[in-house]
Coordinates of C-alpha atoms and ligand atoms in Angstrom, one line a residue:
M72 CA -26.3 23.2 4.1
K73 CA -22.8 22.7 5.5
S74 CA -20.7 19.9 4.1
L75 CA -17.3 18.3 4.6
S76 CA -15.1 15.9 2.7
V77 CA -13.1 13.7 5.0
H78 CA -10.3 11.4 4.0
A79 CA -9.9 8.3 6.1
H80 CA -6.5 6.8 5.6
A81 CA -5.5 3.1 5.8
K82 CA -2.7 1.8 8.0
V83 CA -0.2 -1.0 8.0
N84 CA 1.4 -2.6 11.1
L85 CA 5.1 -2.4 10.5
Y86 CA 5.5 -4.5 13.7
L87 CA 2.9 -6.6 15.5
G88 CA 3.8 -8.5 18.6
V89 CA 1.2 -10.3 20.7
L90 CA 2.1 -10.3 24.4
G91 CA -0.8 -12.2 26.0
V92 CA -4.6 -12.5 26.4
R93 CA -6.6 -10.3 28.7
E94 CA -9.5 -11.7 30.7
D95 CA -12.0 -10.0 28.3
G96 CA -10.5 -12.0 25.4
Y97 CA -8.7 -9.0 23.9
H98 CA -4.9 -9.4 23.3
E99 CA -2.2 -7.2 24.7
L100 CA -0.1 -5.9 21.8
E101 CA 3.0 -4.1 21.0
T102 CA 2.6 -2.7 17.5
L103 CA 4.0 -0.1 15.2
F104 CA 1.2 1.6 13.3
Q105 CA 1.9 3.5 10.1
A106 CA -0.8 5.5 8.4
I107 CA -0.6 5.3 4.6
T108 CA -1.9 7.5 1.7
L109 CA -4.6 5.0 0.6
F110 CA -7.9 6.4 1.8
D111 CA -11.7 6.1 1.9
E112 CA -13.7 9.3 1.4
L113 CA -16.7 10.4 3.6
V114 CA -18.8 13.3 2.5
I115 CA -20.7 14.5 5.6
Q116 CA -23.5 16.9 5.0
E117 CA -26.0 18.6 7.3
S118 CA -29.4 17.3 6.4
S119 CA -32.8 19.0 6.6
G120 CA -34.7 15.8 7.2
K121 CA -33.7 12.4 8.5
S122 CA -30.1 11.1 8.7
T123 CA -29.0 9.0 5.7
F124 CA -26.0 6.7 5.1
E125 CA -24.9 5.5 1.7
V126 CA -21.9 3.4 0.7
S127 CA -21.2 4.0 -3.0
G128 CA -21.3 0.7 -4.8
H129 CA -21.5 -1.4 -1.6
P130 CA -25.1 -1.3 -0.4
R131 CA -24.5 -4.4 1.7
L132 CA -22.3 -2.2 4.0
E133 CA -25.2 0.1 4.7
T134 CA -26.1 -1.7 7.9
D135 CA -26.9 -0.3 11.3
D136 CA -23.7 -1.8 12.8
N137 CA -21.4 0.0 10.3
L138 CA -18.8 1.7 12.4
V139 CA -19.6 5.0 10.7
L140 CA -23.2 4.9 12.0
R141 CA -22.0 3.6 15.4
A142 CA -19.6 6.7 15.6
Q143 CA -22.6 9.0 14.8
R144 CA -24.7 7.3 17.5
W145 CA -21.8 7.6 20.0
I146 CA -21.6 11.4 19.4
E147 CA -25.4 11.7 19.6
S148 CA -25.4 9.9 22.9
Q149 CA -22.7 12.3 24.3
I150 CA -24.5 15.5 23.3
R151 CA -28.0 14.0 24.0
E152 CA -29.3 15.2 20.7
R153 CA -30.1 13.8 17.2
L154 CA -27.8 15.2 14.5
P155 CA -29.5 15.2 11.1
V156 CA -26.7 14.2 8.8
S157 CA -26.2 12.6 5.4
I158 CA -23.0 10.6 5.1
R159 CA -21.8 9.2 1.7
L160 CA -18.9 6.8 2.0
T161 CA -16.7 5.8 -1.0
K162 CA -14.6 2.7 -0.2
N163 CA -11.1 2.3 -1.7
I164 CA -9.6 0.4 1.2
P165 CA -10.5 -3.3 1.0
E166 CA -12.6 -4.6 3.9
A167 CA -11.5 -6.9 6.7
A168 CA -8.0 -6.6 5.1
G169 CA -5.7 -5.7 8.0
L170 CA -5.6 -2.1 6.7
G171 CA -8.0 -0.7 9.3
G172 CA -10.5 0.7 6.8
G173 CA -13.6 0.4 9.0
S174 CA -11.7 1.8 12.0
S175 CA -10.5 4.7 10.0
D176 CA -14.0 5.4 8.6
A177 CA -15.2 5.5 12.3
A178 CA -12.4 8.0 13.3
A179 CA -13.3 10.1 10.2
A180 CA -17.0 10.2 11.2
L181 CA -16.1 11.2 14.8
L182 CA -13.8 14.0 13.7
G183 CA -16.0 15.1 10.7
I184 CA -19.3 15.3 12.7
R185 CA -17.6 17.2 15.5
D186 CA -16.2 19.7 13.0
L187 CA -19.4 20.0 10.9
F188 CA -21.5 20.9 14.0
D189 CA -18.7 22.6 15.9
L190 CA -19.4 20.4 18.9
E191 CA -17.9 20.8 22.3
L192 CA -16.2 17.4 22.4
T193 CA -12.5 17.4 23.4
D194 CA -9.9 15.2 21.8
D195 CA -9.9 13.1 25.0
D196 CA -13.7 12.6 24.6
L197 CA -13.2 11.4 21.0
S198 CA -10.4 9.0 22.1
R199 CA -12.8 7.5 24.6
G200 CA -15.5 7.2 21.9
A201 CA -13.0 5.8 19.5
L202 CA -11.9 3.0 21.8
S203 CA -15.5 2.1 22.5
L204 CA -15.8 1.5 18.7
G205 CA -12.7 -0.7 18.2
A206 CA -9.1 -1.3 19.4
D207 CA -7.4 0.6 16.6
V208 CA -9.9 3.4 16.1
P209 CA -8.0 5.7 18.5
F210 CA -4.8 5.4 16.3
F211 CA -6.7 6.9 13.3
L212 CA -7.6 10.1 15.2
N213 CA -4.0 11.2 14.8
G214 CA -2.5 8.7 12.4
G215 CA 1.1 9.2 11.4
T216 CA 3.5 6.7 12.9
A217 CA 2.9 5.5 16.5
V218 CA 3.7 2.7 18.8
G219 CA 0.5 1.1 20.1
E220 CA 0.4 -0.7 23.4
G221 CA -2.4 -2.1 25.6
I222 CA -4.8 -3.4 23.1
G223 CA -3.5 -0.9 20.6
E224 CA -5.0 2.2 22.2
R225 CA -2.0 3.4 24.3
L226 CA -0.3 5.5 21.6
T227 CA 3.1 7.0 21.5
P228 CA 4.0 9.0 18.3
V229 CA 7.4 8.1 16.9
T230 CA 9.5 9.4 14.0
L231 CA 11.1 6.8 11.7
P232 CA 14.2 7.9 9.8
Y233 CA 13.3 6.0 6.6
A234 CA 12.1 7.3 3.2
Y235 CA 10.1 4.5 1.4
S236 CA 7.0 3.7 -0.6
L237 CA 4.9 0.5 -0.2
I238 CA 3.5 -2.1 -2.5
L239 CA 0.5 -3.9 -1.1
I240 CA -1.3 -7.0 -2.4
N241 CA -4.8 -7.7 -1.1
P242 CA -5.8 -11.3 -1.9
G243 CA -9.4 -10.2 -2.3
F244 CA -11.1 -12.1 0.5
P245 CA -11.9 -11.0 4.1
V246 CA -10.3 -12.5 7.1
S247 CA -11.9 -13.0 10.5
T248 CA -9.8 -11.1 13.0
P249 CA -11.2 -12.9 16.1
L250 CA -10.4 -16.3 14.4
V251 CA -6.8 -15.4 13.7
F252 CA -6.3 -14.1 17.2
R253 CA -8.0 -17.1 18.8
E254 CA -5.9 -19.6 16.7
F255 CA -2.7 -17.7 17.5
S256 CA -3.5 -17.8 21.2
K257 CA -3.7 -21.6 21.3
G258 CA 0.1 -21.6 20.9
L259 CA 0.7 -18.6 23.2
T260 CA 2.6 -19.3 26.3
D261 CA 3.8 -16.5 28.6
R262 CA 6.3 -14.9 26.4
P263 CA 8.6 -12.2 28.0
R264 CA 8.6 -10.1 24.9
K265 CA 7.4 -6.8 26.3
G266 CA 9.6 -4.0 25.2
K267 CA 11.0 -5.8 22.2
L268 CA 9.6 -3.2 19.8
W269 CA 11.1 -0.3 21.8
K270 CA 14.5 -2.1 21.8
L271 CA 14.4 -2.6 18.1
L272 CA 13.5 1.1 17.6
G273 CA 16.5 2.1 19.7
L274 CA 18.9 0.0 17.6
H275 CA 18.3 2.2 14.5
H276 CA 18.6 -0.7 12.1
G277 CA 17.0 -0.6 8.7
L278 CA 13.2 -0.7 8.2
E279 CA 13.3 -4.3 7.2
D280 CA 14.9 -5.3 10.5
L281 CA 11.9 -3.8 12.4
M282 CA 9.2 -5.5 10.3
H283 CA 7.6 -8.5 12.0
N284 CA 4.1 -9.8 12.6
D285 CA 3.3 -12.6 15.1
L286 CA 0.0 -13.3 13.5
Q287 CA 1.4 -14.0 10.0
S288 CA 2.1 -17.7 10.3
T289 CA -1.3 -18.4 11.9
C290 CA -3.1 -16.5 9.2
E291 CA -1.1 -18.2 6.4
R292 CA -2.0 -21.6 7.9
L293 CA -5.7 -20.7 8.0
Y294 CA -5.6 -19.0 4.6
P295 CA -2.8 -20.5 2.4
E296 CA -3.5 -17.9 -0.3
V297 CA -1.9 -15.3 2.0
E298 CA 1.5 -17.1 1.8
E299 CA 1.0 -17.4 -1.9
A300 CA 0.5 -13.6 -2.2
R301 CA 3.6 -13.0 0.0
K302 CA 5.7 -15.2 -2.2
V303 CA 4.6 -13.4 -5.4
L304 CA 5.5 -10.1 -3.8
G305 CA 8.9 -11.5 -2.6
S306 CA 9.6 -12.9 -6.1
L307 CA 9.5 -9.3 -7.5
G308 CA 12.7 -8.4 -5.6
L309 CA 11.2 -6.6 -2.6
R310 CA 13.7 -6.6 0.3
K311 CA 11.0 -7.7 2.8
T312 CA 7.4 -8.7 2.7
L313 CA 5.0 -8.8 5.6
M314 CA 1.3 -9.3 6.4
T315 CA -0.5 -6.3 8.1
G316 CA -2.7 -6.7 11.1
S317 CA -4.6 -10.0 11.2
G318 CA -4.3 -10.2 7.4
P319 CA -4.7 -11.0 4.6
T320 CA -3.0 -7.9 3.0
I321 CA 0.7 -8.3 2.3
F322 CA 3.0 -5.4 1.8
G323 CA 6.7 -4.5 1.4
P324 CA 8.8 -1.4 1.1
S325 CA 9.7 -0.5 -2.5
D326 CA 11.6 2.4 -4.0
T327 CA 9.7 2.4 -7.2
D328 CA 6.1 1.9 -8.3
V329 CA 6.1 -1.7 -9.6
T330 CA 2.3 -2.0 -9.5
T331 CA 2.1 -2.6 -13.3
I332 CA 4.6 -5.5 -13.1
V333 CA 2.9 -6.9 -10.0
R334 CA -0.5 -6.7 -11.7
G335 CA 0.8 -8.9 -14.5
C336 CA 1.6 -11.7 -12.0
L337 CA -1.6 -11.6 -10.1
N338 CA -4.5 -13.8 -9.6
Q339 CA -7.6 -12.0 -11.0
S340 CA -9.2 -11.4 -7.7
W341 CA -6.1 -9.9 -6.0
K342 CA -5.7 -6.2 -5.8
V343 CA -2.5 -4.2 -5.9
F344 CA -1.8 -0.8 -4.4
F345 CA 1.2 1.6 -4.4
S346 CA 1.1 3.8 -1.3
E347 CA 3.3 6.1 0.8
P348 CA 3.5 6.7 4.6
A349 CA 1.0 9.4 5.6
Q350 CA 1.3 12.1 8.3
K351 CA -2.3 11.9 9.3
G352 CA -5.1 9.3 9.9
V353 CA -8.0 11.6 9.0
V354 CA -7.8 14.7 6.8
I355 CA -10.8 17.1 6.8
H356 CA -11.2 19.2 3.6
Ligands
C5P160 O1 -11.6 -3.9 18.6 P1 -12.1 -4.6 17.3 O2 -13.5 -4.7 17.2 O3 -11.4 -4.0 16.1 O4 -11.5 -6.1 17.3 C1 -12.0 -7.1 16.6 C2 -11.6 -8.4 17.2 O5 -10.2 -8.6 17.1 C3 -11.9 -8.5 18.7 O6 -13.3 -8.9 19.0 C4 -10.9 -9.5 19.2 O7 -11.4 -10.8 18.9 C5 -9.7 -9.3 18.3 N1 -8.7 -8.4 18.9 C6 -8.0 -8.9 20.0 N2 -7.0 -8.1 20.5 C7 -6.8 -6.8 20.1 C8 -7.5 -6.3 19.0 C9 -8.5 -7.1 18.4 O8 -8.1 -10.0 20.4 N3 -5.8 -6.1 20.7

């Protein structure tokens, strides 16, 4: 039976500006996505019987609405055929953490299943499927570094001239993305900020000068532990600390792996990661 191992990388948002709300409730964004080396693993295997889905150590994630199963169903709906497949997912990326773990798993399932069965689905087909699964799923199909516009699906790859590593602290609880966006929107007036990210990129300042997240103060107000985590990270001498996505994970560029020092300062339920920018979103082995 054919089998593939697929790495689904996490991301951080080095910049996240919210421009406004669309009629469907989604927010128009201008964001700078960066894939990072932290990854989940999916082992996708052709099955002789029924399809199965297992999440090692996290059976509560084995639900029908898991994005991996939704990705499989999307492919089946396109080719009008059932694909007997066993998928085993090993989670390393914290959930609902602003790191895009679930979205990356979905992109990995789309690319992995297409490869395993050598399906005639184009990259454009997969991008369409990806967007139907979530606003930042399309980013993970290619990963790397990209500006995301629209709701995050209009992607332009960019090259950043910085060499850096990242320290991340995840405060160990999930955050509700819709809640953070909704709360943020209450204070949103028409702000003429479109193009600000492109302007910043053109100025060629340091990485720290680019880093910004409009949602950070809202999330810190809703979940004060996020600010606490950011202060802990800042107190370790990082030049800049920022929340990724709608939170609650905090990160900062660091030249050295200070995870052991950080670990000593942490609340028991917090997790710390050392990571690097990655060239890809999904890697098939
Ligand atoms: O697309 P996805 O399912 O990942 O989004 C989760 C939720 O985040 C949406 O239901 C929406 O409330 C919010 N969101 C948003 N604008 C975006 C992306 C997400 O309002 N651009």
